[in-house]
Short mmCIF file of C-alpha atoms in Angstrom, two decimals:
data_model
loop_
_atom_site.label_atom_id
_atom_site.label_comp_id
_atom_site.label_asym_id
_atom_site.label_seq_id
_atom_site.Cartn_x
_atom_site.Cartn_y
_atom_site.Cartn_z
CA MET A 1 88.32 -5.74 -19.70
CA THR A 2 87.42 -8.79 -21.84
CA THR A 3 87.14 -10.91 -18.77
CA LYS A 4 84.72 -8.49 -17.10
CA ALA A 5 82.71 -8.24 -20.29
CA ARG A 6 82.45 -12.05 -20.53
CA ALA A 7 81.20 -11.94 -16.80
CA GLY A 8 78.37 -9.66 -17.78
CA VAL A 9 79.81 -6.46 -16.27
CA TYR A 10 78.64 -3.29 -18.21
CA HIS A 11 81.35 -0.66 -18.42
CA SER A 12 80.31 2.19 -20.59
CA THR A 13 79.64 5.59 -19.09
CA VAL A 14 76.25 6.35 -20.84
CA PRO A 15 73.62 3.52 -20.95
CA PRO A 16 72.01 2.57 -24.24
CA PHE A 17 68.82 4.31 -25.02
CA GLY A 18 65.94 2.75 -23.37
CA TYR A 19 68.06 1.66 -20.31
CA ARG A 20 69.33 3.26 -17.17
CA LYS A 21 71.92 1.92 -14.79
CA SER A 22 70.75 0.14 -11.77
CA PRO A 23 70.82 2.24 -8.56
CA GLU A 24 72.23 -0.84 -6.74
CA ASP A 25 74.95 -1.67 -9.37
CA SER A 26 76.08 0.69 -11.83
CA HIS A 27 77.53 -2.17 -13.92
CA LYS A 28 73.97 -3.47 -14.36
CA LEU A 29 71.22 -2.07 -16.91
CA ILE A 30 67.61 -2.08 -16.20
CA PRO A 31 64.75 -0.82 -18.53
CA ASP A 32 63.89 2.84 -18.27
CA ALA A 33 60.24 3.59 -17.55
CA GLU A 34 60.29 6.70 -19.80
CA THR A 35 62.26 5.60 -22.89
CA ALA A 36 61.88 1.75 -22.95
CA PRO A 37 58.26 2.20 -24.34
CA ILE A 38 59.73 4.21 -27.04
CA VAL A 39 62.00 1.44 -28.10
CA ARG A 40 59.15 -1.04 -28.09
CA ARG A 41 57.24 1.29 -30.22
CA MET A 42 60.09 1.54 -32.80
CA TYR A 43 60.21 -2.18 -33.05
CA GLU A 44 56.35 -2.37 -33.51
CA LEU A 45 56.61 0.11 -36.36
CA ALA A 46 59.45 -1.72 -37.88
CA VAL A 47 57.53 -5.07 -38.03
CA GLN A 48 54.62 -3.30 -39.58
CA GLY A 49 57.07 -2.68 -42.54
CA LYS A 50 57.87 0.97 -41.85
CA GLY A 51 61.42 1.99 -42.90
CA TYR A 52 63.87 3.99 -40.76
CA LYS A 53 62.80 7.27 -42.27
CA ALA A 54 59.17 6.59 -41.81
CA ILE A 55 59.71 5.50 -38.21
CA GLY A 56 61.52 8.81 -37.62
CA ASN A 57 58.79 10.72 -39.19
CA VAL A 58 56.22 9.02 -36.89
CA LEU A 59 58.25 9.91 -33.80
CA LYS A 60 58.61 13.38 -34.97
CA ARG A 61 54.98 13.80 -35.40
CA GLU A 62 54.32 12.46 -31.85
CA ARG A 63 56.91 14.81 -30.46
CA ILE A 64 59.15 12.06 -29.03
CA PRO A 65 62.59 13.33 -28.14
CA ILE A 66 65.86 11.86 -29.60
CA PRO A 67 68.28 9.97 -27.46
CA ALA A 68 70.68 12.95 -27.31
CA TYR A 69 68.05 15.10 -25.70
CA TRP A 70 67.28 12.43 -22.92
CA HIS A 71 71.08 12.03 -22.20
CA HIS A 72 71.56 15.75 -22.11
CA VAL A 73 68.64 16.63 -19.69
CA ARG A 74 69.68 13.79 -17.46
CA GLY A 75 73.23 14.86 -17.24
CA GLU A 76 74.58 11.65 -18.75
CA ARG A 77 76.13 13.29 -21.80
CA THR A 78 76.21 17.01 -22.97
CA TRP A 79 74.48 17.72 -26.35
CA ALA A 80 76.06 20.78 -27.86
CA GLY A 81 73.10 21.09 -30.21
CA PHE A 82 70.47 21.48 -27.44
CA GLN A 83 68.46 24.63 -28.08
CA GLY A 84 65.97 24.43 -25.27
CA GLU A 85 62.79 22.73 -24.46
CA GLY A 86 60.28 22.33 -27.25
CA HIS A 87 62.76 23.16 -29.95
CA ILE A 88 62.27 21.16 -33.25
CA SER A 89 65.75 19.72 -32.99
CA ASN A 90 64.84 17.63 -30.02
CA TYR A 91 62.56 15.50 -32.27
CA MET A 92 64.70 15.21 -35.48
CA TRP A 93 65.44 11.43 -35.55
CA ASN A 94 68.48 10.23 -37.46
CA GLU A 95 68.15 7.09 -39.61
CA THR A 96 71.50 5.77 -38.28
CA THR A 97 70.24 6.02 -34.67
CA ILE A 98 67.01 4.13 -35.58
CA LYS A 99 68.94 1.52 -37.38
CA TRP A 100 71.32 1.03 -34.52
CA ILE A 101 68.31 0.54 -31.94
CA LEU A 102 66.49 -1.82 -34.32
CA SER A 103 69.47 -4.09 -34.68
CA HIS A 104 71.28 -4.13 -31.34
CA GLU A 105 71.19 -7.12 -29.06
CA VAL A 106 71.14 -5.27 -25.92
CA TYR A 107 67.51 -4.90 -26.31
CA ILE A 108 67.00 -8.76 -25.84
CA GLY A 109 69.04 -8.44 -22.78
CA SER A 110 72.59 -9.23 -24.22
CA LEU A 111 75.74 -7.51 -23.30
CA VAL A 112 77.75 -6.80 -26.48
CA ALA A 113 81.39 -5.62 -25.84
CA GLN A 114 84.80 -5.54 -27.48
CA LYS A 115 83.50 -4.40 -30.92
CA GLN A 116 86.25 -1.96 -31.60
CA SER A 117 90.10 -2.24 -31.41
CA LYS A 118 92.66 0.55 -31.54
CA LEU A 119 95.32 0.87 -34.42
CA PHE A 120 98.01 2.47 -32.18
CA LYS A 121 100.36 3.46 -34.98
CA VAL A 122 97.63 5.77 -36.54
CA GLY A 123 95.56 6.45 -33.41
CA LYS A 124 92.38 5.38 -34.90
CA ASN A 125 89.77 2.58 -33.89
CA TYR A 126 88.27 -0.03 -36.36
CA VAL A 127 85.32 -2.28 -36.01
CA LYS A 128 86.52 -5.98 -35.39
CA PRO A 129 84.78 -8.86 -37.15
CA LYS A 130 81.47 -9.79 -35.50
CA ASP A 131 82.92 -13.28 -34.44
CA GLU A 132 85.54 -11.48 -32.36
CA TRP A 133 82.99 -9.50 -30.38
CA VAL A 134 82.13 -10.60 -26.81
CA VAL A 135 78.43 -11.34 -26.61
CA VAL A 136 76.91 -12.61 -23.44
CA LYS A 137 73.13 -13.47 -23.57
CA ASP A 138 70.45 -13.00 -20.94
CA ILE A 139 72.44 -10.63 -18.79
CA PHE A 140 69.83 -7.71 -18.50
CA GLU A 141 66.04 -7.57 -18.51
CA PRO A 142 65.02 -7.43 -22.25
CA ILE A 143 63.04 -4.53 -23.60
CA VAL A 144 61.69 -6.51 -26.59
CA ASP A 145 60.99 -10.33 -26.61
CA LEU A 146 63.20 -12.45 -28.76
CA GLU A 147 60.58 -13.22 -31.27
CA LEU A 148 59.88 -9.60 -32.11
CA TRP A 149 63.57 -8.87 -32.25
CA GLU A 150 64.22 -11.62 -34.78
CA ARG A 151 61.19 -10.64 -36.89
CA VAL A 152 62.52 -7.03 -37.09
CA GLN A 153 66.04 -8.34 -38.13
CA GLU A 154 64.16 -10.26 -40.99
CA VAL A 155 62.49 -7.00 -41.95
CA ASN A 156 65.65 -5.14 -41.73
CA GLY A 157 67.51 -7.67 -44.02
CA LYS A 158 64.68 -7.35 -46.66
CA ARG A 159 64.59 -3.63 -46.47
CA ARG A 160 64.90 -1.70 -49.85
CA ARG A 161 64.69 1.89 -50.98
CA MET A 162 61.40 3.11 -52.47
CA CYS A 163 61.38 3.19 -56.35
CA LYS A 164 61.85 6.37 -58.32
CA ALA A 165 58.12 6.98 -58.56
CA LYS A 166 57.99 7.71 -54.94
CA ARG A 167 55.36 5.07 -54.50
CA GLU A 168 54.90 3.42 -51.07
CA PRO A 169 56.85 0.25 -51.07
CA SER A 170 54.82 -2.89 -51.95
CA ILE A 171 53.59 -4.75 -49.09
CA PHE A 172 55.38 -7.78 -50.74
CA SER A 173 58.65 -5.74 -50.64
CA GLY A 174 61.61 -8.04 -49.63
CA ILE A 175 59.47 -11.05 -49.13
CA VAL A 176 58.96 -12.44 -52.71
CA TYR A 177 61.78 -14.49 -54.42
CA CYS A 178 62.60 -16.30 -57.48
CA PRO A 179 62.88 -20.08 -56.84
CA ASP A 180 65.38 -20.63 -59.65
CA CYS A 181 68.14 -18.13 -59.04
CA GLY A 182 67.11 -17.01 -55.40
CA ARG A 183 67.15 -13.26 -56.13
CA ARG A 184 64.19 -11.00 -54.93
CA ILE A 185 61.30 -10.14 -57.25
CA SER A 186 60.68 -6.48 -57.25
CA PHE A 187 57.39 -4.70 -58.26
CA PHE A 188 57.51 -1.72 -60.57
CA PRO A 189 54.80 0.33 -62.35
CA GLU A 190 53.87 -0.24 -65.99
CA ARG A 191 51.13 1.32 -68.08
CA THR A 192 48.90 -1.37 -69.52
CA SER A 193 48.04 0.61 -72.72
CA LYS A 194 48.14 4.25 -74.36
CA ASN A 195 44.41 4.49 -73.67
CA ASN A 196 44.76 3.39 -70.09
CA PRO A 197 47.41 5.55 -68.37
CA GLU A 198 46.58 3.91 -65.00
CA LYS A 199 49.83 2.41 -63.71
CA THR A 200 49.59 -1.30 -62.88
CA TYR A 201 52.35 -3.02 -60.73
CA PHE A 202 54.35 -6.07 -61.84
CA GLY A 203 56.89 -8.21 -60.17
CA SER A 204 59.79 -9.49 -61.99
CA CYS A 205 63.00 -11.34 -61.15
CA GLN A 206 65.91 -8.76 -60.33
CA ASN A 207 68.37 -11.04 -61.99
CA TYR A 208 66.45 -11.11 -65.19
CA LYS A 209 65.75 -7.39 -65.03
CA ALA A 210 69.60 -6.78 -64.78
CA ASN A 211 70.90 -9.38 -67.08
CA GLY A 212 68.03 -10.48 -69.25
CA PRO A 213 67.91 -14.15 -70.34
CA ASP A 214 71.56 -14.59 -69.36
CA GLY A 215 70.57 -14.10 -65.72
CA CYS A 216 67.34 -15.85 -65.33
CA THR A 217 63.67 -15.97 -66.68
CA PRO A 218 61.08 -13.30 -65.86
CA HIS A 219 58.90 -14.82 -63.21
CA ARG A 220 56.72 -11.92 -64.00
CA ILE A 221 53.52 -11.58 -61.87
CA LYS A 222 50.85 -8.82 -61.49
CA GLU A 223 50.94 -7.49 -57.86
CA GLN A 224 47.20 -7.53 -57.55
CA ASP A 225 47.16 -11.30 -58.65
CA LEU A 226 49.70 -12.19 -56.00
CA TYR A 227 47.66 -10.21 -53.53
CA ASP A 228 44.47 -11.96 -54.27
CA ILE A 229 46.22 -15.54 -54.03
CA VAL A 230 47.92 -14.78 -50.69
CA LEU A 231 44.63 -13.26 -49.16
CA LYS A 232 42.67 -16.31 -50.45
CA ASP A 233 45.15 -18.83 -48.98
CA ILE A 234 45.29 -17.00 -45.56
CA ARG A 235 41.54 -16.98 -45.20
CA GLU A 236 41.18 -20.55 -46.30
CA TRP A 237 43.58 -21.84 -43.84
CA ALA A 238 42.21 -19.67 -41.02
CA THR A 239 38.69 -20.93 -41.71
CA MET A 240 39.98 -24.59 -41.56
CA ALA A 241 41.83 -24.10 -38.48
CA LEU A 242 38.78 -22.60 -36.72
CA ALA A 243 36.52 -25.41 -37.89
CA ASP A 244 38.95 -28.28 -37.08
CA GLU A 245 42.04 -27.42 -35.35
CA GLN A 246 43.21 -31.12 -34.95
CA ALA A 247 42.63 -31.92 -38.64
CA VAL A 248 44.69 -28.93 -39.64
CA LEU A 249 47.43 -29.77 -37.08
CA GLY A 250 47.43 -33.34 -38.75
CA ARG A 251 47.75 -31.89 -42.16
CA VAL A 252 50.55 -29.54 -41.24
CA MET A 253 52.45 -32.40 -39.39
CA GLU A 254 52.01 -34.58 -42.42
CA GLN A 255 53.42 -32.04 -44.78
CA GLN A 256 56.33 -31.44 -42.23
CA GLN A 257 57.02 -35.07 -42.60
CA ILE A 258 57.05 -34.84 -46.43
CA ASN A 259 59.42 -31.87 -46.46
CA SER A 260 61.71 -33.63 -43.80
CA THR A 261 64.35 -36.21 -44.71
CA VAL A 262 63.80 -37.96 -41.42
CA ASP A 263 61.06 -40.66 -40.81
CA TYR A 264 60.09 -39.87 -37.27
CA GLY A 265 58.12 -43.11 -36.87
CA LEU A 266 61.28 -45.02 -37.78
CA VAL A 267 63.24 -42.73 -35.30
CA GLU A 268 60.75 -43.51 -32.49
CA GLY A 269 60.96 -47.45 -33.27
CA LYS A 270 64.81 -47.38 -33.14
CA ARG A 271 64.83 -45.24 -29.92
CA ARG A 272 62.66 -47.81 -28.15
CA THR A 273 64.83 -50.76 -29.47
CA ILE A 274 68.02 -49.12 -28.29
CA GLU A 275 66.65 -48.24 -24.90
CA LYS A 276 65.53 -51.84 -24.47
CA ARG A 277 68.96 -53.32 -25.50
CA LEU A 278 70.86 -50.74 -23.18
CA GLY A 279 68.48 -52.03 -20.26
CA GLU A 280 69.58 -55.55 -21.14
CA ILE A 281 73.38 -54.65 -21.07
CA GLU A 282 73.00 -52.88 -17.75
CA LYS A 283 71.50 -56.05 -16.24
CA VAL A 284 74.38 -58.24 -17.94
CA ILE A 285 77.08 -55.96 -16.67
CA SER A 286 75.57 -55.96 -13.07
CA LYS A 287 75.36 -59.74 -13.19
CA LEU A 288 78.87 -60.06 -14.34
CA TYR A 289 79.96 -57.93 -11.38
CA GLU A 290 77.80 -59.87 -8.88
CA ASP A 291 79.21 -63.24 -10.13
CA TYR A 292 82.82 -62.00 -9.84
CA ALA A 293 82.13 -60.60 -6.21
CA LEU A 294 80.66 -63.90 -5.21
CA GLY A 295 83.51 -65.88 -6.81
CA ARG A 296 81.15 -67.44 -9.40
CA LEU A 297 83.27 -65.95 -12.19
CA ALA A 298 87.18 -65.76 -12.65
CA GLY A 299 88.93 -62.48 -13.05
CA ALA A 300 90.15 -63.40 -16.45
CA SER A 301 86.60 -64.22 -17.69
CA ILE A 302 85.27 -60.88 -16.61
CA ASP A 303 88.09 -59.13 -18.25
CA ASN A 304 87.27 -60.95 -21.55
CA LEU A 305 83.57 -60.16 -21.35
CA MET A 306 83.27 -56.77 -19.80
CA PRO A 307 84.96 -54.66 -22.56
CA LYS A 308 82.62 -56.21 -25.35
CA TYR A 309 79.46 -55.08 -23.48
CA GLN A 310 81.01 -51.65 -22.55
CA ARG A 311 81.89 -51.02 -26.20
CA GLU A 312 78.33 -51.81 -27.33
CA GLN A 313 76.93 -49.82 -24.51
CA GLU A 314 78.91 -46.65 -25.54
CA GLU A 315 78.05 -47.12 -29.17
CA LEU A 316 74.40 -47.40 -28.51
CA LYS A 317 74.34 -44.36 -26.07
CA LYS A 318 75.78 -42.41 -29.07
CA GLN A 319 73.09 -43.64 -31.33
CA LEU A 320 70.38 -42.82 -28.69
CA SER A 321 71.62 -39.37 -28.22
CA ALA A 322 71.19 -38.66 -31.95
CA LEU A 323 67.80 -40.06 -32.13
CA GLN A 324 66.75 -38.12 -28.99
CA GLU A 325 67.94 -34.96 -30.89
CA GLN A 326 65.65 -35.94 -33.88
CA SER A 327 62.82 -36.58 -31.50
CA ALA A 328 63.24 -33.04 -29.93
CA GLU A 329 63.22 -31.49 -33.26
CA HIS A 330 59.75 -33.37 -34.07
CA ASP A 331 58.45 -32.15 -30.79
CA ALA A 332 59.57 -28.48 -31.60
CA THR A 333 57.93 -28.90 -35.02
CA GLU A 334 54.62 -29.81 -33.42
CA GLN A 335 54.92 -26.90 -31.06
CA ASN A 336 55.58 -24.59 -34.00
CA ALA A 337 52.59 -25.98 -35.84
CA GLU A 338 50.33 -25.27 -32.79
CA LYS A 339 51.75 -21.64 -32.64
CA TRP A 340 50.92 -21.11 -36.42
CA ILE A 341 47.44 -22.47 -35.93
CA SER A 342 46.75 -20.23 -32.99
CA LEU A 343 48.05 -17.33 -35.31
CA ILE A 344 46.26 -18.04 -38.46
CA GLN A 345 42.77 -18.59 -36.67
CA GLN A 346 42.74 -14.86 -36.14
CA TYR A 347 42.44 -14.16 -39.87
CA SER A 348 39.36 -15.98 -40.98
CA ASP A 349 37.47 -12.71 -41.65
CA LEU A 350 40.49 -10.93 -43.19
CA LYS A 351 39.38 -8.23 -45.55
CA GLU A 352 42.63 -6.75 -46.87
CA LEU A 353 46.33 -7.30 -46.53
CA ASN A 354 48.98 -5.00 -45.24
CA SER A 355 52.64 -5.23 -44.68
CA CYS A 356 52.19 -5.84 -41.00
CA ILE A 357 49.90 -8.92 -41.60
CA ILE A 358 52.28 -10.17 -44.31
CA ASN A 359 55.35 -9.80 -41.99
CA GLU A 360 53.54 -11.51 -39.18
CA LEU A 361 52.34 -14.59 -41.11
CA ILE A 362 54.73 -15.09 -43.92
CA THR A 363 58.50 -15.40 -44.18
CA LYS A 364 58.82 -15.71 -47.95
CA ILE A 365 56.88 -16.42 -51.22
CA LEU A 366 58.26 -18.11 -54.20
CA VAL A 367 56.86 -17.14 -57.57
CA GLY A 368 57.57 -19.62 -60.27
CA ASP A 369 57.86 -18.73 -64.01
CA LYS A 370 54.99 -19.09 -66.26
CA ARG A 371 54.50 -22.30 -68.44
CA ARG A 372 51.99 -23.94 -70.50
CA VAL A 373 50.03 -26.99 -69.13
CA ASN A 374 47.42 -28.53 -71.61
CA GLY A 375 47.46 -25.25 -73.52
CA GLU A 376 46.89 -22.95 -70.62
CA LYS A 377 49.33 -20.65 -68.86
CA VAL A 378 50.08 -21.66 -65.22
CA GLN A 379 52.23 -20.26 -62.63
CA SER A 380 53.20 -21.82 -59.21
CA ILE A 381 53.09 -19.82 -55.99
CA GLU A 382 54.67 -21.19 -52.96
CA ILE A 383 53.79 -19.55 -49.58
CA HIS A 384 56.25 -20.02 -46.70
CA TYR A 385 54.41 -19.41 -43.40
CA ARG A 386 55.89 -18.34 -40.22
CA PHE A 387 56.77 -21.23 -37.88
CA ILE A 388 55.92 -24.04 -40.34
CA GLY A 389 57.17 -23.19 -43.84
CA ASN A 390 55.51 -24.25 -46.91
CA LEU A 391 52.37 -26.31 -46.72
CA THR A 392 52.67 -28.23 -49.94
CA ASP A 393 55.64 -30.05 -51.52
CA SER A 394 55.00 -28.33 -54.93
CA GLY A 395 53.68 -24.89 -54.14
CA ASN A 396 50.47 -23.56 -52.82
CA GLY A 397 48.52 -24.38 -55.74
CA GLU A 398 48.93 -23.32 -59.35
CA THR A 399 47.26 -20.10 -60.71
CA ILE A 400 45.92 -19.79 -64.18
CA GLN A 401 47.01 -16.51 -65.70
#
């Protein structure tokens, strides 16, 4: 079975929700015209910041049947709980089902098999460690593209329960971190005064909240202040990118060079030098063989000379390979910078933020602790954008509180 799985052969009786078995080959999966759009809709809702329960509620309101319904009416698997067409139970989505769909690699075209093994003495199955699973990529036609799938995995990793106040999660939920201890910064309501019962939301380091000064420092920030800073930064970069795309690309690449430990100018110079020397060695080796073949060079002489040049050639090829990898990283960085510019240009007239925009543009935000500079309180905010990371080496400016 493992051999067939590694060959990309699908063996389960029932296809995953969103797929159907190919009419030509029952061991191959193809996207289902009716249910694949539902899977894509779920991923789109997830990247907008909606949790599993919220996604289930949306699907319920839209009267979209659960997987058990589809398998039952198609004769793929009997659903004992089926109570007829139109019954409310057909639309009651389970959070576990939604979580499975939003995390499974089958939706990017991968075959995942051998996840469980049987304990024969007790007659039970157990889930094996992930590194023991058989995962074969690019076997089926994907239902969601890789970039969307990876973004949803980021969101899934940051997901947290709503606070006890039953307030909607902050749009910054799971994306703001303490740069000192690495823990998340969570947002909670506080009353500003007795005369003002209106609740204001503040973020604070989870480590500090749990352990006090023994854990970390507060890194306290008003949610509205962070909102204003992020909105302003996005709009400013979007406006600059629209006005002079090449200038912004140059600034991004310059910052990438600052953040990198590699001097790509030096890499390129070394690469050209090594390529030149390899060309010279190739000519020398060819000349040695030619002189030997024509009798101008004795066998003993070529035996002495050839190993020296071959050793140098092998060492230079290894160095060239490493330099080429670094050059490829630089090219990928430039491509990512161009992607980011194309993305940010859409937000020059951005009026307000929401979780969808935050997750589309930003991977994380680091909020420094407050300190005094020249008698004034300041706080660093470091915004890490998708594709390019942080745009300054010391935070995206310092805000006076």
